[in-house]
Amino acid sequence: MALLHQFQLRNGTVTYRSKFLQSNSYLTNRQHNRIVVSEFGTLAMPDPCKNVFERFMSHFDTPKPSDNASVSYVVYKGDYYVSSENTFMYKVDPETLETKEKVDWSKFIAVNGATAHPHYASDGTTYNMGNSYGKHGTRYNIIEIPPQKSNCSDTLEGAKVLCSIAPMDKMKPSYYHSFGMSENYIVFIEQPIKLNLMRIITSKFRGKPISEGINWEPQHNTRFHVVNKHTGEVLPGQWYSKPFATFHQINAFEDHGCVVLDLCCQDDGKTLATYKLQNMRRSGVDLYQVYNSVSRTFPRRFVLPLNMSSDAPVGKNLNPLPYTLAKAVKDADGKVWCTHENLHPEGFEIFGGLEFPQINYSQYSGKKYRYFYGCGFRHFIGDSLMKVDVETKNFKIWQEEGSYPSEPVFVPVPNATAEDNGVILSVVISPDENRSAFLLVLDAETFKELGRAEVPVEMPYGFHGIFRSH
């Protein structure tokens, strides 16, 4: 169940609070004192108080989306929401963590959900992506939400679908967790993690969770779709890469007629199937065997040349940028095959790769940048924090034995002039019952610890967070 956390720093004092999101799923489960609402990876069992016939017939019920908004905080029109990836979000009070209002995307636009990783333009306009399933088949939709409210009760009024993209296979659209955005373009990565719609629709009948309908199909390549975010035009280029999986993009920017796209990538997309409760409950050698079966995630750079004429040379690297080794080679059929450049040095593998990337978003999102931050994964969950220089490939690391930090959140110093002039915030937990969880503060430039605020309560590991100034 979604548990909201808050560390508040005020006048040299740090306070902590947490509250469960008062979703229908949480309230229903609490009322029955067991899981009765199915989640992404958890199938609720039939009520044992029902008779045999009623329990049998319950398997034929259509799966209903949970409103357990447990992935991340998002902001629309200045209001704070918690979101997952389905049709429901909850507006929350960022000061008190009180649950305020349930919001259904489908009441405003024809989508069946949206990601928990929108992008924000400098004028406050928000962009997101969501799928739709209807009589015209499956579509990937780019969503635009205006920056201002029309009235005090406004939530998603004025949201519109900027454009729709047809999947390569309408019955097996790709799963995606985020997307890229530069100053003028949105980049959608259609990867070979496939949603088998028939298996998902029949999951309850088959006694399987929804996650069992998501499969890695590496016989398909990865495709990049580029959309002009001002006009909604889908650019006609065909950019492809060998199969890879990505959950989080780092940044995207434009340079000399190209979009430079930086992502955290895996060569094997079976990760979702590995993070099951039965695996997480393992220990010792058994746990490390499961961990060692998971493909590591590494930061990579792709270059997508946009202004290609029909007579662009075949077989030649079309990347004009001298500072990156990424390649974009046109085939005789007009497809452009993109080969990545690693954004890490040799030997980076010993730290388990990197995930949960963050940048100085308010100043450098959609722009050429130099630094990003993330978690190293020598375990099932992050066990270190890293700062990577994309120009030199050098990196700095913070780690402490038995400590597991969450996604690093970059907070710039007011009126900062340097890109890395700020601090990194991360919530660190430990399985050692004699150690407290704590909020860690690092100098973003030196990556040295500035301080920590310990919390004498048990705290679960969390992925994503957000900073809000008073």
Coordinates of C-alpha atoms in Angstrom, one line a residue:
M1 CA 0.0 0.0 0.0
A2 CA 1.2 3.5 -0.8
L3 CA 2.9 5.1 2.2
L4 CA 3.7 8.8 2.0
H5 CA 6.8 10.1 3.7
Q6 CA 7.9 13.6 4.5
F7 CA 11.1 15.1 5.8
Q8 CA 10.7 18.8 6.7
L9 CA 13.7 21.0 7.1
R10 CA 12.9 24.3 8.8
N11 CA 15.1 26.6 10.8
G12 CA 17.8 24.0 11.3
T13 CA 15.4 21.3 12.5
V14 CA 14.3 18.2 10.7
T15 CA 11.0 16.5 11.4
Y16 CA 9.5 13.4 9.9
R17 CA 6.0 12.1 9.3
S18 CA 4.3 9.4 7.2
K19 CA 0.7 8.5 6.3
F20 CA -0.9 5.8 4.3
L21 CA -2.7 7.1 1.2
Q22 CA -6.4 6.8 1.9
S23 CA -7.1 5.1 -1.4
N24 CA -10.1 2.8 -1.9
S25 CA -7.7 -0.1 -2.2
Y26 CA -6.1 0.7 1.2
L27 CA -9.4 1.2 3.0
T28 CA -11.0 -2.0 1.5
N29 CA -8.0 -4.1 2.4
R30 CA -7.9 -2.6 5.9
Q31 CA -11.6 -3.3 6.4
H32 CA -11.1 -7.0 5.5
N33 CA -7.7 -7.2 7.2
R34 CA -6.2 -8.9 4.1
I35 CA -5.4 -8.2 0.5
V36 CA -8.8 -8.2 -1.4
V37 CA -7.8 -5.8 -4.2
S38 CA -5.5 -7.2 -6.8
E39 CA -2.3 -5.2 -7.6
F40 CA 0.2 -5.2 -10.5
G41 CA 2.0 -8.2 -9.1
T42 CA -0.4 -9.5 -6.5
L43 CA -3.6 -11.5 -7.2
A44 CA -6.3 -11.2 -4.5
M45 CA -7.7 -14.6 -3.5
P46 CA -11.5 -15.2 -3.5
D47 CA -13.2 -14.4 -0.2
P48 CA -13.1 -17.6 1.9
C49 CA -16.5 -16.7 3.3
K50 CA -18.2 -17.1 0.0
N51 CA -19.6 -20.5 -1.1
V52 CA -17.8 -22.7 -3.6
F53 CA -20.0 -21.4 -6.5
E54 CA -19.4 -17.8 -5.7
R55 CA -15.7 -18.3 -5.4
F56 CA -15.6 -20.0 -8.7
M57 CA -17.6 -17.3 -10.5
S58 CA -15.4 -14.6 -9.0
H59 CA -12.6 -15.8 -11.3
F60 CA -14.6 -14.5 -14.3
D61 CA -14.9 -11.0 -13.0
T62 CA -13.0 -8.4 -15.2
P63 CA -9.8 -7.2 -13.5
K64 CA -10.4 -3.7 -12.1
P65 CA -7.5 -1.2 -11.8
S66 CA -6.2 -0.5 -8.4
D67 CA -6.1 3.1 -7.1
N68 CA -3.0 2.3 -5.0
A69 CA -1.0 5.3 -6.3
S70 CA 2.4 4.1 -5.0
V71 CA 5.0 5.1 -7.6
S72 CA 5.8 8.8 -7.3
Y73 CA 4.7 12.3 -6.6
V74 CA 3.8 14.4 -9.6
V75 CA 2.7 18.1 -10.0
Y76 CA -0.1 19.4 -12.2
K77 CA -1.0 23.1 -12.2
G78 CA 0.8 23.6 -8.9
D79 CA -1.0 20.8 -7.1
Y80 CA 0.7 17.7 -5.8
Y81 CA -0.5 14.2 -6.6
V82 CA 0.7 10.7 -6.1
S83 CA 0.5 8.5 -9.1
S84 CA 1.1 5.0 -10.4
E85 CA 0.6 4.0 -14.0
N86 CA -3.2 3.5 -14.3
T87 CA -6.1 5.8 -14.6
F88 CA -6.3 7.0 -11.0
M89 CA -4.3 9.6 -9.1
Y90 CA -4.8 11.2 -5.7
K91 CA -4.3 14.9 -4.9
V92 CA -2.6 15.2 -1.6
D93 CA -1.7 18.0 0.8
P94 CA 2.1 18.2 0.6
E95 CA 2.3 19.9 4.0
T96 CA 0.1 17.4 6.0
L97 CA 0.1 14.4 3.6
E98 CA -3.7 14.3 3.9
T99 CA -5.5 12.6 1.0
K100 CA -7.6 15.2 -0.7
E101 CA -9.2 14.0 -4.0
K102 CA -9.3 11.1 -6.3
V103 CA -8.8 12.0 -10.0
D104 CA -9.6 9.8 -12.9
W105 CA -7.6 10.6 -16.1
S106 CA -10.4 9.0 -18.3
K107 CA -12.8 11.7 -17.2
F108 CA -10.8 14.3 -19.0
I109 CA -9.2 12.6 -22.0
A110 CA -9.5 9.3 -23.7
V111 CA -6.6 7.4 -22.0
N112 CA -6.5 4.5 -19.7
G113 CA -3.8 5.8 -17.5
A114 CA -0.6 7.8 -17.5
T115 CA 3.0 7.4 -16.4
A116 CA 4.2 8.6 -13.0
H117 CA 7.1 10.5 -14.7
P118 CA 5.7 13.5 -16.5
H119 CA 8.0 16.3 -17.8
Y120 CA 7.7 20.0 -17.1
A121 CA 8.3 22.8 -19.5
S122 CA 9.7 26.2 -18.3
D123 CA 6.2 27.8 -18.7
G124 CA 4.6 25.2 -16.4
T125 CA 3.0 23.1 -19.1
T126 CA 3.2 19.5 -18.2
Y127 CA 3.6 16.6 -20.7
N128 CA 2.9 12.9 -20.1
M129 CA 2.1 9.7 -21.9
G130 CA -0.7 7.2 -21.6
N131 CA -2.2 4.3 -23.5
S132 CA -5.7 4.0 -24.8
Y133 CA -7.5 0.8 -25.8
G134 CA -10.6 1.1 -27.9
K135 CA -12.4 0.3 -31.1
H136 CA -9.6 1.9 -33.1
G137 CA -7.0 -0.3 -31.4
T138 CA -4.2 0.5 -29.0
R139 CA -2.5 3.9 -29.1
Y140 CA 0.4 5.5 -27.3
N141 CA -0.8 9.1 -26.5
I142 CA 1.3 12.2 -25.8
I143 CA -0.6 14.3 -23.3
E144 CA -0.4 18.0 -22.7
I145 CA -1.7 19.7 -19.5
P146 CA -1.9 23.5 -19.3
P147 CA 0.0 25.3 -16.6
Q148 CA -2.8 27.3 -15.0
K149 CA -6.0 26.5 -13.3
S150 CA -9.3 27.8 -14.7
N151 CA -10.8 27.8 -11.2
C152 CA -9.9 26.7 -7.6
S153 CA -11.4 23.2 -8.1
D154 CA -9.7 22.6 -11.4
T155 CA -7.6 19.4 -11.6
L156 CA -6.9 18.2 -15.2
E157 CA -9.3 20.4 -17.0
G158 CA -7.9 21.5 -20.4
A159 CA -5.7 18.4 -20.8
K160 CA -5.5 17.2 -24.4
V161 CA -4.0 14.4 -26.4
L162 CA -1.3 16.1 -28.5
C163 CA -0.9 13.1 -30.8
S164 CA -1.4 9.3 -30.9
I165 CA 1.0 6.7 -32.1
A166 CA 0.0 3.2 -33.3
P167 CA 2.1 0.3 -31.8
M168 CA 3.9 -2.1 -34.0
D169 CA 1.6 -4.8 -32.7
K170 CA -1.8 -3.6 -31.6
M171 CA -2.4 -6.6 -29.3
K172 CA 1.0 -6.4 -27.8
P173 CA 1.9 -2.7 -27.2
S174 CA 5.1 -1.9 -25.4
Y175 CA 5.3 -1.3 -21.7
Y176 CA 7.0 2.1 -20.8
H177 CA 7.7 3.8 -17.5
S178 CA 9.0 7.1 -18.7
F179 CA 9.9 9.1 -21.9
G180 CA 12.4 11.7 -23.0
M181 CA 11.8 15.4 -23.6
S182 CA 14.1 18.1 -25.1
E183 CA 13.3 21.7 -25.7
N184 CA 11.1 21.0 -28.8
Y185 CA 10.6 17.3 -29.0
I186 CA 9.2 14.3 -27.1
V187 CA 11.0 11.0 -27.6
F188 CA 9.1 7.8 -27.0
I189 CA 11.0 4.5 -26.8
E190 CA 9.0 1.6 -28.1
Q191 CA 10.8 -1.3 -26.5
P192 CA 10.3 -5.1 -26.7
I193 CA 8.8 -5.4 -23.2
K194 CA 5.3 -6.3 -24.4
L195 CA 1.9 -6.1 -22.8
N196 CA 0.0 -9.2 -23.9
L197 CA -3.5 -7.7 -23.8
M198 CA -5.3 -11.1 -24.1
R199 CA -3.2 -12.5 -21.2
I200 CA -3.9 -9.4 -19.1
I201 CA -7.6 -9.4 -19.7
T202 CA -7.8 -13.1 -18.8
S203 CA -5.4 -12.9 -15.9
K204 CA -7.9 -13.3 -13.1
F205 CA -9.6 -16.2 -14.8
R206 CA -6.2 -17.9 -15.1
G207 CA -5.4 -17.2 -11.5
K208 CA -2.4 -14.9 -12.4
P209 CA -1.5 -11.3 -11.5
I210 CA -1.5 -8.7 -14.3
S211 CA 2.3 -8.7 -14.3
E212 CA 2.3 -12.2 -15.8
G213 CA 1.0 -10.6 -19.0
I214 CA 4.1 -8.6 -19.5
N215 CA 6.9 -10.3 -21.4
W216 CA 10.4 -9.6 -22.8
E217 CA 10.4 -10.3 -26.5
P218 CA 13.9 -9.6 -27.8
Q219 CA 13.1 -10.8 -31.3
H220 CA 11.8 -7.3 -31.7
N221 CA 14.1 -4.3 -32.0
T222 CA 13.7 -1.0 -30.0
R223 CA 12.3 1.9 -31.9
F224 CA 12.5 5.7 -31.2
H225 CA 9.5 7.9 -32.0
V226 CA 10.1 11.7 -32.1
V227 CA 7.2 14.1 -31.7
N228 CA 7.2 17.9 -32.1
K229 CA 5.7 18.9 -28.8
H230 CA 4.5 22.3 -30.1
T231 CA 2.5 20.9 -33.1
G232 CA 2.0 17.2 -32.2
E233 CA 3.6 16.2 -35.5
V234 CA 5.2 12.7 -35.4
L235 CA 8.5 13.1 -37.3
P236 CA 8.7 10.7 -40.3
G237 CA 12.2 9.3 -39.4
Q238 CA 12.6 5.6 -38.5
W239 CA 15.2 5.3 -35.7
Y240 CA 16.0 1.8 -34.4
S241 CA 18.4 0.1 -32.1
K242 CA 19.1 -3.4 -31.0
P243 CA 16.7 -4.7 -28.3
F244 CA 17.1 -3.0 -25.0
A245 CA 14.9 -2.2 -22.0
T246 CA 14.7 1.2 -20.2
F247 CA 12.7 2.4 -17.3
H248 CA 14.1 5.9 -16.7
Q249 CA 15.5 8.5 -19.0
I250 CA 18.3 10.8 -17.8
N251 CA 18.0 13.8 -20.1
A252 CA 17.5 14.8 -23.7
F253 CA 18.7 17.9 -25.6
E254 CA 19.1 19.2 -29.2
D255 CA 22.4 19.9 -31.0
H256 CA 23.2 20.5 -34.7
G257 CA 19.9 19.0 -35.9
C258 CA 20.0 16.0 -33.6
V259 CA 18.3 14.9 -30.4
V260 CA 20.8 13.5 -27.9
L261 CA 19.0 11.0 -25.7
D262 CA 20.6 9.7 -22.5
L263 CA 18.9 6.6 -20.8
C264 CA 19.5 3.9 -18.2
C265 CA 19.4 0.7 -20.3
Q266 CA 19.4 -3.1 -19.8
D267 CA 20.2 -5.6 -22.5
D268 CA 17.6 -8.0 -21.0
G269 CA 14.1 -6.8 -20.0
K270 CA 13.1 -9.6 -17.6
T271 CA 13.6 -7.4 -14.5
L272 CA 9.9 -7.0 -13.8
A273 CA 9.5 -10.7 -13.5
T274 CA 12.3 -11.0 -11.0
Y275 CA 11.0 -8.5 -8.4
K276 CA 8.5 -10.9 -7.0
L277 CA 7.7 -11.3 -3.3
Q278 CA 8.9 -14.9 -3.2
N279 CA 12.3 -13.7 -4.6
M280 CA 12.6 -10.8 -2.2
R281 CA 12.0 -13.1 0.8
R282 CA 15.0 -15.2 -0.1
S283 CA 18.2 -14.7 1.8
G284 CA 21.9 -15.6 1.6
V285 CA 23.1 -17.6 -1.4
D286 CA 19.5 -18.0 -2.8
L287 CA 19.0 -14.2 -2.9
Y288 CA 22.3 -13.6 -4.6
Q289 CA 21.5 -16.2 -7.2
V290 CA 18.3 -14.4 -8.1
Y291 CA 20.2 -11.0 -8.1
N292 CA 22.9 -12.4 -10.4
S293 CA 20.2 -13.4 -12.9
V294 CA 19.1 -9.8 -13.3
S295 CA 20.6 -7.8 -16.2
R296 CA 22.5 -4.7 -14.9
T297 CA 21.4 -1.2 -15.9
F298 CA 23.9 1.2 -17.4
P299 CA 23.8 4.9 -18.6
R300 CA 23.9 5.2 -22.4
R301 CA 23.7 7.9 -25.0
F302 CA 21.9 7.7 -28.3
V303 CA 22.0 10.4 -31.1
L304 CA 19.0 10.7 -33.4
P305 CA 19.7 12.9 -36.5
L306 CA 16.4 14.7 -37.4
N307 CA 17.1 16.5 -40.6
M308 CA 17.9 13.6 -43.0
S309 CA 17.3 14.1 -46.7
S310 CA 16.3 11.2 -49.0
D311 CA 19.7 11.2 -50.5
A312 CA 21.5 10.9 -47.1
P313 CA 24.3 8.4 -47.7
V314 CA 23.6 4.8 -46.8
G315 CA 26.1 3.0 -44.5
K316 CA 27.6 6.3 -43.2
N317 CA 27.5 7.5 -39.6
L318 CA 25.1 10.5 -39.7
N319 CA 26.1 11.7 -36.2
P320 CA 27.8 15.1 -36.6
L321 CA 28.6 15.7 -32.9
P322 CA 32.3 15.4 -32.1
Y323 CA 31.9 14.9 -28.4
T324 CA 30.1 11.5 -28.6
L325 CA 30.9 8.1 -30.0
A326 CA 27.2 7.2 -30.6
K327 CA 26.4 6.2 -34.1
A328 CA 23.4 6.6 -36.4
V329 CA 23.8 4.7 -39.7
K330 CA 21.2 4.8 -42.4
D331 CA 20.2 1.5 -44.1
A332 CA 19.1 1.0 -47.7
D333 CA 15.5 0.7 -46.5
G334 CA 15.6 4.2 -44.9
K335 CA 15.8 3.0 -41.3
V336 CA 18.5 4.6 -39.2
W337 CA 20.2 2.2 -36.8
C338 CA 21.5 3.8 -33.6
T339 CA 24.4 2.5 -31.6
H340 CA 24.9 3.8 -28.1
E341 CA 27.9 5.3 -26.4
N342 CA 28.5 4.3 -22.8
L343 CA 28.3 7.1 -20.3
H344 CA 30.5 5.3 -17.8
P345 CA 34.1 4.2 -17.6
E346 CA 35.5 0.7 -17.7
G347 CA 35.1 -1.2 -14.4
F348 CA 31.7 0.5 -13.7
E349 CA 30.2 -3.0 -13.6
I350 CA 31.6 -3.7 -10.1
F351 CA 29.2 -1.2 -8.7
G352 CA 26.2 -3.0 -10.1
G353 CA 25.3 -0.4 -12.8
L354 CA 23.1 2.6 -12.2
E355 CA 19.4 3.4 -11.9
F356 CA 17.1 6.1 -10.6
P357 CA 18.9 8.9 -12.5
Q358 CA 18.4 12.5 -11.6
I359 CA 19.8 15.8 -12.8
N360 CA 19.6 19.5 -12.0
Y361 CA 16.2 19.4 -13.6
S362 CA 15.0 23.0 -13.0
Q363 CA 18.0 24.4 -14.8
Y364 CA 19.1 21.7 -17.3
S365 CA 16.2 19.6 -18.3
G366 CA 16.1 19.5 -22.1
K367 CA 19.4 21.3 -22.3
K368 CA 23.0 20.2 -22.8
Y369 CA 24.3 19.2 -19.3
R370 CA 27.3 17.6 -17.6
Y371 CA 26.3 15.8 -14.5
F372 CA 23.7 13.2 -13.4
Y373 CA 23.2 11.3 -10.2
G374 CA 21.8 7.8 -9.4
C375 CA 21.8 4.7 -7.3
G376 CA 24.4 1.9 -7.7
F377 CA 22.9 -1.6 -7.6
R378 CA 25.1 -4.3 -6.1
H379 CA 21.9 -5.6 -4.5
F380 CA 18.2 -6.0 -5.4
I381 CA 17.9 -2.4 -4.2
G382 CA 20.2 0.6 -4.4
D383 CA 23.3 0.3 -2.1
S384 CA 25.2 3.4 -3.2
L385 CA 24.8 6.9 -4.6
M386 CA 26.8 8.1 -7.6
K387 CA 27.6 11.3 -9.5
V388 CA 28.6 10.8 -13.1
D389 CA 30.4 13.4 -15.4
V390 CA 29.1 12.7 -18.9
E391 CA 32.1 14.5 -20.5
T392 CA 34.9 12.7 -18.7
K393 CA 33.0 9.6 -17.7
N394 CA 34.5 9.9 -14.2
F395 CA 32.2 9.4 -11.2
K396 CA 32.1 9.9 -7.5
I397 CA 30.4 7.5 -5.1
W398 CA 28.9 7.5 -1.6
Q399 CA 28.4 4.1 0.1
E400 CA 28.2 2.8 3.6
E401 CA 28.1 -0.9 4.6
G402 CA 24.6 -2.1 5.2
S403 CA 23.0 1.1 4.0
Y404 CA 20.5 1.3 1.1
P405 CA 19.7 4.8 -0.3
S406 CA 16.7 5.9 -2.3
E407 CA 16.8 7.9 -5.5
P408 CA 19.0 11.0 -5.1
V409 CA 17.1 14.3 -5.3
F410 CA 19.1 17.3 -6.5
V411 CA 18.3 20.6 -4.8
P412 CA 20.0 23.7 -6.3
V413 CA 21.5 26.4 -4.2
P414 CA 19.4 29.6 -4.7
N415 CA 20.9 31.7 -7.5
A416 CA 23.5 29.0 -8.3
T417 CA 25.7 29.5 -11.3
A418 CA 27.4 26.1 -11.5
E419 CA 25.4 23.1 -12.6
D420 CA 26.3 21.0 -9.6
N421 CA 26.0 23.8 -7.0
G422 CA 23.5 22.2 -4.7
V423 CA 22.8 19.3 -2.4
I424 CA 21.7 15.7 -2.8
L425 CA 18.9 14.4 -0.6
S426 CA 18.4 10.6 -0.2
V427 CA 16.5 8.5 2.4
V428 CA 18.7 5.7 3.6
I429 CA 17.5 2.5 5.3
S430 CA 19.2 -0.5 6.9
P431 CA 18.0 -4.0 7.7
D432 CA 20.0 -3.8 10.9
E433 CA 17.4 -3.3 13.6
N434 CA 20.0 -1.5 15.7
R435 CA 20.4 1.2 13.0
S436 CA 18.0 4.0 12.3
A437 CA 16.9 5.2 8.9
F438 CA 18.1 8.7 8.0
L439 CA 17.8 11.5 5.6
L440 CA 21.3 11.9 4.0
V441 CA 22.5 15.3 2.7
L442 CA 25.5 15.4 0.3
D443 CA 27.3 18.3 -1.3
A444 CA 26.4 17.7 -4.9
E445 CA 29.8 19.1 -6.1
T446 CA 32.2 17.1 -3.9
F447 CA 29.8 14.3 -3.0
K448 CA 30.9 14.6 0.6
E449 CA 28.4 14.1 3.4
L450 CA 27.1 17.4 4.9
G451 CA 24.9 15.7 7.5
R452 CA 22.2 13.2 8.3
A453 CA 18.9 13.3 10.3
E454 CA 18.1 9.9 11.9
V455 CA 14.5 8.7 12.3
P456 CA 13.8 6.1 15.1
V457 CA 11.1 4.3 13.1
E458 CA 11.0 1.4 10.8
M459 CA 10.8 2.6 7.2
P460 CA 10.3 0.6 4.0
Y461 CA 12.6 1.2 1.0
G462 CA 11.3 3.8 -1.4
F463 CA 12.2 4.6 -5.0
H464 CA 11.1 8.1 -6.0
G465 CA 10.9 11.4 -4.2
I466 CA 10.4 15.1 -4.8
F467 CA 11.7 18.3 -3.1
R468 CA 9.3 21.2 -2.4
S469 CA 10.5 24.5 -1.1
H470 CA 8.5 26.4 1.5

